[in-house]
Short mmCIF file of C-alpha atoms in Angstrom, two decimals:
data_model
loop_
_atom_site.label_atom_id
_atom_site.label_comp_id
_atom_site.label_asym_id
_atom_site.label_seq_id
_atom_site.Cartn_x
_atom_site.Cartn_y
_atom_site.Cartn_z
CA MET A 1441 0.00 0.00 0.00
CA GLY A 1442 2.82 2.42 0.85
CA TYR A 1443 4.43 1.82 -2.55
CA LEU A 1444 1.15 2.76 -4.24
CA ILE A 1445 0.95 6.09 -2.38
CA ILE A 1446 4.52 6.91 -3.38
CA LEU A 1447 3.70 6.20 -7.05
CA LEU A 1448 0.53 8.31 -7.03
CA LEU A 1449 2.01 11.36 -5.22
CA PRO A 1450 3.74 12.89 -8.34
CA LEU A 1451 0.50 12.54 -10.25
CA GLN A 1452 -1.39 14.48 -7.53
CA LEU A 1453 1.18 17.28 -7.54
CA LEU A 1454 1.02 17.47 -11.34
CA ALA A 1455 -2.78 17.68 -11.21
CA ARG A 1456 -2.63 20.65 -8.81
CA GLU A 1457 -0.34 22.55 -11.17
CA TYR A 1458 -2.37 21.68 -14.26
CA TYR A 1459 -5.77 22.68 -12.90
CA PRO A 1460 -5.53 26.34 -11.65
CA GLY A 1461 -7.71 27.27 -8.72
CA THR A 1462 -8.19 31.03 -9.36
CA TYR A 1463 -11.82 31.64 -10.24
CA PHE A 1464 -12.09 28.16 -11.80
CA ASP A 1465 -15.65 27.77 -13.06
CA GLY A 1466 -15.59 24.08 -13.87
CA MET A 1467 -15.45 24.69 -17.62
CA ARG A 1468 -12.20 26.51 -18.44
CA LEU A 1469 -8.59 25.60 -17.75
CA ALA A 1470 -7.24 29.21 -18.03
CA ASN A 1471 -7.16 31.92 -15.39
CA ASN A 1472 -10.02 34.42 -15.61
CA HIS A 1473 -7.77 37.35 -16.43
CA GLY A 1474 -7.95 40.55 -18.42
CA GLU A 1475 -5.15 42.92 -19.39
CA VAL A 1476 -5.37 46.70 -18.88
CA THR A 1477 -4.94 48.51 -22.22
CA VAL A 1478 -5.02 52.16 -21.04
CA LEU A 1479 -2.51 54.15 -19.03
CA GLU A 1480 -4.63 54.31 -15.89
CA ALA A 1481 -7.87 52.33 -15.51
CA PRO A 1482 -10.13 53.27 -12.56
CA VAL A 1483 -12.09 50.67 -10.61
CA PHE A 1484 -15.45 52.06 -9.51
CA LYS A 1485 -17.28 51.10 -6.33
CA GLU A 1486 -20.59 50.90 -8.21
CA LYS A 1487 -21.52 50.25 -11.80
CA ASP A 1488 -21.60 54.00 -12.48
CA LEU A 1489 -19.08 56.45 -13.94
CA ASN A 1490 -19.95 58.95 -11.20
CA ALA A 1491 -19.31 56.43 -8.40
CA ASN A 1492 -16.29 56.61 -6.13
CA VAL A 1493 -13.02 55.24 -7.49
CA ILE A 1494 -11.56 52.61 -5.14
CA PHE A 1495 -8.45 51.62 -7.08
CA TYR A 1496 -6.41 52.29 -10.22
CA PHE A 1497 -4.72 49.73 -12.47
CA ARG A 1498 -1.85 50.62 -14.78
CA LYS A 1499 -1.35 49.66 -18.39
CA GLY A 1500 -0.23 46.03 -18.79
CA ASP A 1501 -1.59 44.84 -15.45
CA LYS A 1502 -3.36 41.46 -15.51
CA ILE A 1503 -6.38 41.52 -13.25
CA ASN A 1504 -8.97 39.01 -12.02
CA ILE A 1505 -12.26 39.15 -13.92
CA HIS A 1506 -15.43 37.48 -12.64
CA PRO A 1507 -15.85 34.02 -14.30
CA ALA A 1508 -19.38 34.87 -15.42
CA GLU A 1509 -17.92 37.48 -17.79
CA PHE A 1510 -16.36 34.61 -19.78
CA ALA A 1511 -19.52 32.50 -20.02
CA GLN A 1512 -20.81 31.71 -23.52
CA ASN A 1513 -24.36 31.00 -24.59
CA ARG A 1514 -23.73 28.27 -27.13
CA TYR A 1515 -27.39 28.21 -28.19
CA ARG A 1516 -27.87 31.95 -28.79
CA ASP A 1517 -27.73 31.59 -32.58
CA LEU A 1518 -29.79 28.36 -32.59
CA ILE A 1519 -32.78 29.36 -30.48
CA ASN A 1520 -34.35 32.73 -31.19
CA ILE A 1521 -35.79 33.66 -27.79
CA PRO A 1522 -35.61 37.24 -26.49
CA GLN A 1523 -33.50 37.75 -23.37
CA GLU A 1524 -36.45 39.37 -21.60
CA LYS A 1525 -38.46 36.17 -22.01
CA VAL A 1526 -35.59 34.08 -20.63
CA ASP A 1527 -35.32 36.34 -17.58
CA GLN A 1528 -39.09 36.15 -17.03
CA TYR A 1529 -39.02 32.34 -17.20
CA LYS A 1530 -36.11 32.24 -14.78
CA ALA A 1531 -37.94 34.38 -12.23
CA THR A 1532 -41.10 32.25 -12.52
CA TYR A 1533 -39.14 29.00 -12.19
CA MET A 1534 -37.32 30.15 -9.06
CA LYS A 1535 -40.58 31.23 -7.53
CA GLU A 1536 -42.37 27.95 -8.25
CA PHE A 1537 -39.43 25.67 -7.46
CA PRO A 1538 -37.45 27.36 -4.68
CA ASP A 1539 -34.10 25.85 -3.76
CA GLU A 1540 -32.89 26.35 -0.21
CA PHE A 1541 -29.28 26.25 -1.38
CA PHE A 1542 -29.83 29.36 -3.57
CA ASP A 1543 -32.17 31.42 -1.43
CA ASP A 1544 -29.93 34.51 -1.55
CA GLU A 1545 -30.22 35.81 -5.14
CA ALA A 1546 -27.80 38.67 -4.41
CA GLU A 1547 -24.89 36.24 -4.16
CA VAL A 1548 -25.37 35.03 -7.74
CA TYR A 1549 -23.90 37.34 -10.39
CA TYR A 1550 -25.13 37.35 -13.98
CA PRO A 1551 -23.58 39.87 -16.41
CA GLU A 1552 -26.07 42.43 -17.65
CA GLU A 1553 -26.67 42.45 -21.40
CA GLY A 1554 -25.09 45.57 -22.97
CA SER A 1555 -23.31 46.66 -19.78
CA ARG A 1556 -20.19 48.85 -20.12
CA PHE A 1557 -18.53 47.26 -17.06
CA TYR A 1558 -16.77 44.07 -16.01
CA LYS A 1559 -16.90 42.86 -12.42
CA VAL A 1560 -13.41 42.49 -10.94
CA LEU A 1561 -11.84 41.18 -7.74
CA LEU A 1562 -9.07 43.15 -6.02
CA LYS A 1563 -6.27 41.63 -3.97
CA SER A 1564 -7.82 43.17 -0.87
CA GLY A 1565 -10.89 40.97 -1.40
CA ARG A 1566 -13.15 43.83 -2.48
CA THR A 1567 -15.11 43.71 -5.71
CA GLY A 1568 -15.50 46.60 -8.13
CA TRP A 1569 -16.37 47.56 -11.66
CA ILE A 1570 -14.05 48.46 -14.53
CA LEU A 1571 -14.90 49.75 -17.98
CA LYS A 1572 -14.84 47.16 -20.77
CA ASP A 1573 -13.08 49.74 -23.00
CA HIS A 1574 -10.10 49.55 -20.65
CA ILE A 1575 -9.72 45.76 -20.65
CA PHE A 1576 -8.63 43.08 -23.13
CA LEU A 1577 -10.17 39.77 -22.07
CA ILE A 1578 -7.74 36.84 -22.17
CA THR A 1579 -10.01 34.05 -23.34
CA ALA A 1580 -7.33 31.83 -24.93
CA ASP A 1581 -9.63 31.13 -27.86
CA ARG A 1582 -10.91 32.71 -31.04
CA ARG A 1583 -12.91 35.32 -29.11
CA GLU A 1584 -9.69 37.28 -28.64
CA LEU A 1585 -9.83 38.07 -32.37
CA SER A 1586 -12.92 40.20 -31.75
CA GLU A 1587 -11.42 42.06 -28.78
CA THR A 1588 -10.51 45.69 -29.60
CA VAL A 1589 -8.32 48.36 -28.05
CA ILE A 1590 -9.65 51.93 -28.07
CA ALA A 1591 -7.85 54.17 -30.56
CA LYS A 1592 -7.51 57.16 -28.20
CA ASP A 1593 -6.56 56.61 -24.59
CA ASN A 1594 -8.56 59.23 -22.70
CA THR A 1595 -6.75 58.39 -19.46
CA ASP A 1596 -3.30 59.23 -20.84
CA TYR A 1597 -2.47 62.58 -19.25
CA ARG A 1598 1.21 62.56 -20.26
CA ILE A 1599 2.48 65.53 -22.24
CA GLU A 1600 3.92 64.74 -25.65
CA GLU A 1601 7.65 65.13 -25.92
CA PRO A 1602 9.69 67.22 -26.30
CA LEU A 1603 8.54 68.74 -23.01
CA PRO A 1604 8.23 72.54 -22.73
CA LYS A 1605 11.30 74.36 -21.50
CA GLY A 1606 11.30 74.59 -17.72
CA PHE A 1607 8.59 71.91 -17.29
CA PRO A 1608 6.92 71.30 -14.85
CA LEU A 1609 7.39 74.86 -13.59
CA LEU A 1610 5.75 77.43 -15.85
CA GLN A 1611 8.09 80.32 -16.55
CA GLU A 1612 7.04 83.74 -17.74
CA THR A 1613 9.05 85.13 -20.61
CA GLY A 1614 9.65 88.46 -18.91
CA TYR A 1615 8.57 90.34 -22.04
CA ARG A 1616 5.15 91.86 -22.64
CA GLY A 1617 3.59 93.94 -25.38
CA TYR A 1618 0.16 95.12 -26.38
CA PHE A 1619 -1.65 96.89 -29.18
CA GLY A 1620 -4.58 99.12 -28.27
CA LEU A 1621 -7.19 101.10 -30.19
CA GLY A 1622 -8.42 104.16 -28.28
CA LEU A 1623 -11.35 106.50 -28.69
CA GLY A 1624 -12.23 109.76 -26.93
CA VAL A 1625 -13.79 113.19 -27.39
CA SER A 1626 -11.44 115.95 -28.55
CA ARG A 1627 -11.85 119.09 -26.43
CA SER A 1628 -8.52 120.67 -27.21
CA PRO A 1629 -8.20 124.48 -27.43
CA ASN A 1630 -9.01 125.89 -30.85
CA TYR A 1631 -6.90 128.15 -33.04
CA PRO A 1632 -7.04 131.82 -31.91
CA TYR A 1633 -9.26 133.09 -34.71
CA LYS A 1634 -9.74 136.82 -35.31
CA GLU A 1635 -13.50 136.31 -35.02
CA ASN A 1636 -15.51 134.96 -32.14
CA VAL A 1637 -16.44 131.28 -32.25
CA ASP A 1638 -20.25 130.97 -32.21
CA GLN A 1639 -20.53 127.14 -32.35
CA SER A 1640 -18.21 124.18 -31.86
CA ALA A 1641 -18.52 120.58 -33.00
CA PHE A 1642 -15.94 118.32 -31.35
CA GLY A 1643 -15.08 115.08 -33.14
CA PHE A 1644 -13.60 111.88 -31.79
CA THR A 1645 -9.95 111.44 -30.94
CA LYS A 1646 -8.63 108.21 -32.43
CA SER A 1647 -5.40 106.70 -31.17
CA PHE A 1648 -3.24 103.62 -31.74
CA ASP A 1649 -0.86 102.44 -29.00
CA PHE A 1650 2.05 100.00 -29.41
CA THR A 1651 3.97 99.01 -26.28
CA PHE A 1652 6.99 96.80 -25.65
CA LEU A 1653 7.93 95.99 -22.04
CA ARG A 1654 10.39 93.89 -20.07
CA GLN A 1655 10.37 92.90 -16.42
CA VAL A 1656 12.67 94.90 -14.20
CA LYS A 1657 15.62 92.61 -13.48
CA TYR A 1658 15.75 92.94 -9.68
CA ASP A 1659 11.98 92.80 -9.09
CA VAL A 1660 11.46 89.52 -7.19
CA ASP A 1661 7.66 89.89 -7.37
CA LYS A 1662 7.77 90.17 -11.17
CA ARG A 1663 5.33 93.07 -11.22
CA PHE A 1664 7.44 95.96 -12.54
CA PHE A 1665 7.88 96.35 -16.29
CA PHE A 1666 9.90 98.93 -18.16
CA GLY A 1667 9.84 99.63 -21.89
CA GLY A 1668 8.52 102.00 -24.49
CA LEU A 1669 5.27 103.30 -25.96
CA PHE A 1670 4.66 104.40 -29.53
CA ASN A 1671 1.45 106.32 -30.24
CA ILE A 1672 -0.45 107.70 -33.23
CA THR A 1673 -3.27 110.16 -32.51
CA SER A 1674 -5.62 112.09 -34.78
CA SER A 1675 -8.64 114.32 -34.18
CA SER A 1676 -10.89 116.75 -36.04
CA ASN A 1677 -13.06 119.68 -34.84
CA GLU A 1678 -15.36 122.11 -36.63
CA TYR A 1679 -16.20 125.72 -35.69
CA GLU A 1680 -18.69 128.31 -36.85
CA LEU A 1681 -17.29 131.88 -36.78
CA LYS A 1682 -19.16 135.14 -37.30
CA THR A 1683 -18.59 135.25 -41.08
CA ARG A 1684 -16.70 132.03 -41.79
CA SER A 1685 -16.51 128.36 -40.92
CA ALA A 1686 -13.35 126.50 -39.91
CA GLN A 1687 -12.11 122.94 -39.61
CA GLU A 1688 -9.07 121.82 -37.62
CA ASP A 1689 -7.34 118.45 -38.13
CA TYR A 1690 -4.60 117.37 -35.73
CA THR A 1691 -2.22 114.42 -36.11
CA SER A 1692 0.70 113.45 -33.89
CA LEU A 1693 3.24 110.65 -33.61
CA SER A 1694 4.92 110.22 -30.25
CA ILE A 1695 7.33 107.88 -28.49
CA GLY A 1696 8.60 107.63 -24.95
CA PRO A 1697 9.57 105.43 -21.98
CA LEU A 1698 6.85 103.48 -20.17
CA LEU A 1699 6.85 102.12 -16.62
CA MET A 1700 4.09 99.64 -15.66
CA TYR A 1701 3.22 97.98 -12.34
CA ASP A 1702 0.76 95.11 -11.78
CA VAL A 1703 -1.12 96.15 -8.66
CA TRP A 1704 -3.33 93.01 -8.70
CA LYS A 1705 -2.39 89.78 -10.43
CA THR A 1706 -3.87 86.26 -10.63
CA GLU A 1707 -3.70 83.39 -13.11
CA GLU A 1708 -6.58 84.93 -15.09
CA HIS A 1709 -6.73 88.67 -14.31
CA ILE A 1710 -4.31 91.61 -14.03
CA ILE A 1711 -4.93 95.23 -13.05
CA SER A 1712 -2.03 97.54 -13.85
CA ILE A 1713 -1.09 101.19 -13.64
CA ALA A 1714 1.47 102.82 -15.91
CA GLY A 1715 3.11 106.14 -16.58
CA SER A 1716 4.93 107.62 -19.54
CA ILE A 1717 6.35 110.86 -20.88
CA GLN A 1718 5.75 111.00 -24.62
CA PHE A 1719 7.69 113.17 -27.02
CA ASN A 1720 5.59 114.20 -30.02
CA PHE A 1721 8.31 114.19 -32.66
CA VAL A 1722 5.72 114.68 -35.43
CA ALA A 1723 2.81 116.97 -34.66
CA PHE A 1724 1.03 118.94 -37.33
CA SER A 1725 -2.30 120.68 -37.70
CA ARG A 1726 -4.27 121.49 -40.83
CA ILE A 1727 -6.63 124.45 -40.47
CA LYS A 1728 -9.06 125.40 -43.19
CA GLN A 1729 -11.25 128.54 -43.15
CA SER A 1730 -14.08 129.06 -45.64
CA ASP A 1731 -16.26 132.03 -46.58
CA SER A 1732 -19.24 130.45 -48.28
CA GLU A 1733 -20.87 133.76 -49.24
CA ASN A 1734 -17.86 134.91 -51.25
CA ASN A 1735 -16.81 131.37 -52.18
CA ILE A 1736 -13.34 131.87 -50.67
CA SER A 1737 -11.36 129.38 -48.61
CA GLU A 1738 -7.79 128.95 -47.46
CA GLU A 1739 -5.92 126.10 -45.80
CA ARG A 1740 -2.67 126.32 -43.80
CA ASN A 1741 -0.42 123.68 -42.23
CA PHE A 1742 1.39 124.10 -38.89
CA ASN A 1743 4.06 121.98 -37.18
CA SER A 1744 5.18 121.56 -33.59
CA ASN A 1745 7.07 119.36 -31.10
CA PHE A 1746 6.07 118.96 -27.47
CA PHE A 1747 5.91 116.58 -24.49
CA SER A 1748 2.82 114.76 -23.20
CA PRO A 1749 2.89 113.06 -19.77
CA ARG A 1750 0.46 110.13 -19.68
CA PHE A 1751 -1.22 108.06 -16.96
CA ILE A 1752 -2.65 104.62 -17.88
CA LEU A 1753 -4.97 102.23 -16.04
CA THR A 1754 -5.50 98.77 -17.60
CA TYR A 1755 -7.40 95.56 -16.96
CA THR A 1756 -6.17 92.31 -18.58
CA LYS A 1757 -8.06 89.04 -19.05
CA ARG A 1758 -5.39 86.45 -19.66
CA ASN A 1759 -5.30 83.75 -22.36
CA ILE A 1760 -8.60 84.44 -24.10
CA LEU A 1761 -7.14 82.95 -27.29
CA GLU A 1762 -4.11 80.71 -26.79
CA ASN A 1763 -1.30 83.14 -25.87
CA LEU A 1764 -3.31 86.33 -26.46
CA ASP A 1765 -4.75 88.41 -23.60
CA PHE A 1766 -7.66 90.83 -23.80
CA ILE A 1767 -6.83 94.29 -22.48
CA MET A 1768 -8.94 97.37 -21.81
CA GLY A 1769 -8.26 100.63 -20.02
CA THR A 1770 -8.11 104.40 -20.02
CA ASN A 1771 -5.46 107.00 -20.91
CA VAL A 1772 -5.23 110.40 -19.24
CA ILE A 1773 -2.99 112.54 -21.47
CA MET A 1774 -1.63 116.00 -20.68
CA ASP A 1775 -0.40 117.99 -23.67
CA LEU A 1776 1.99 120.59 -22.28
CA ALA A 1777 1.88 124.13 -23.65
CA HIS A 1778 3.51 124.44 -27.06
CA SER A 1779 3.51 126.54 -30.22
CA TYR A 1780 2.76 125.72 -33.85
CA GLU A 1781 4.76 127.21 -36.71
CA ALA A 1782 3.19 127.75 -40.15
CA ASP A 1783 4.71 126.14 -43.24
CA GLY A 1784 4.15 129.17 -45.48
CA GLY A 1785 2.45 132.51 -45.93
CA THR A 1786 -1.20 133.45 -46.44
CA ASP A 1787 -3.33 135.13 -49.09
CA ASN A 1788 -5.81 136.43 -46.48
CA PRO A 1789 -3.80 138.02 -43.65
CA SER A 1790 -6.97 139.30 -41.98
CA TRP A 1791 -8.07 135.71 -41.24
CA TRP A 1792 -4.93 134.61 -39.45
CA GLN A 1793 -2.63 135.45 -36.60
CA ASP A 1794 1.11 135.65 -37.22
CA LYS A 1795 3.08 132.69 -38.55
CA SER A 1796 2.80 130.90 -35.19
CA TYR A 1797 0.22 130.45 -32.48
CA GLU A 1798 0.35 129.19 -28.90
CA ARG A 1799 -1.63 126.25 -27.62
CA PRO A 1800 -2.04 126.09 -23.81
CA THR A 1801 -1.76 122.96 -21.67
CA ASN A 1802 -4.80 120.70 -21.97
CA VAL A 1803 -5.86 117.29 -20.68
CA GLN A 1804 -7.47 114.61 -22.82
CA THR A 1805 -9.02 111.27 -21.82
CA ASN A 1806 -9.70 108.26 -24.00
CA TYR A 1807 -10.64 104.62 -23.53
CA PHE A 1808 -9.03 101.74 -25.38
CA LEU A 1809 -9.37 98.03 -26.15
CA GLY A 1810 -6.63 95.78 -27.39
CA VAL A 1811 -4.70 92.53 -27.24
CA GLN A 1812 -1.61 91.68 -25.24
CA THR A 1813 0.94 88.90 -25.45
CA GLU A 1814 4.12 87.67 -23.84
CA TYR A 1815 6.87 87.35 -26.40
#
């Protein structure tokens, strides 16, 4: 008898290795495994995408899938009976022929037709639900030919290489520039006509601002910027004199240093104040007087150079379109007193002052919109 036990012992050990015990369902000789095909597959507590996530599997992990997920209905294509009718018959049968060994229906799991989830078992002993799109079932038969892997992995959060410079810390370039279009009402002093002005019609002041700024090197808070501002401004006013009418057109090009400070700054919003002293290196006026009764008119051009201190208040909404920011604000501009010199003589001396005229200090305000970028 002892010799017989010794002869049968290797066969028993071989049988244990050949028949795996993990989730063995009595029909298959392969482990009930599935392989994760996405970077990070969540396991949900309930069969719901909004349920709590209890675990994550990584790509390539082999996990335990409930044996019922591998079951095949070999008669599905032979017997045309709706699934609803089968379920109804099953419920009626269990009611009419109860079995005390299966009185707890909750312990028996049957995969739901059309479900998006597989039932899985974690090493901790807990069960959960994982999306079928994230799993490749290892069936060890021809069914693997119909298994698919999703084309786009929506769990892959990795950034494509090459990685941005300085990643993962975002670094500001230190350079900033904006273009703004401004509009205001021109209330500048008029030419000193030799007749009283009975009526005035002030037009709009139109301006274009171009700025280029760089962070101040020793500013640890990265709020101070220093650079330059280039501006183009034009305006037009009309006047009714006692016997004539007049039109004044002003155009100026200016440039000057600009200092800006961000008084309030977040990831999405910036409020800044700035100051500049602009030098109007091109400033000319075109004045035309007309006597409609006698059908006489004359036009003269004047030139000047002067300084214009400027105060700016801006609001910036960051990244409205990729790297572009939306900017809006107001300019308060002070044109210091200056004189205009005429280009030539006149055919109607009684209409004009001497070759030059003085223009006193005046303050203008306009509002602007524009776009800003870091370059």
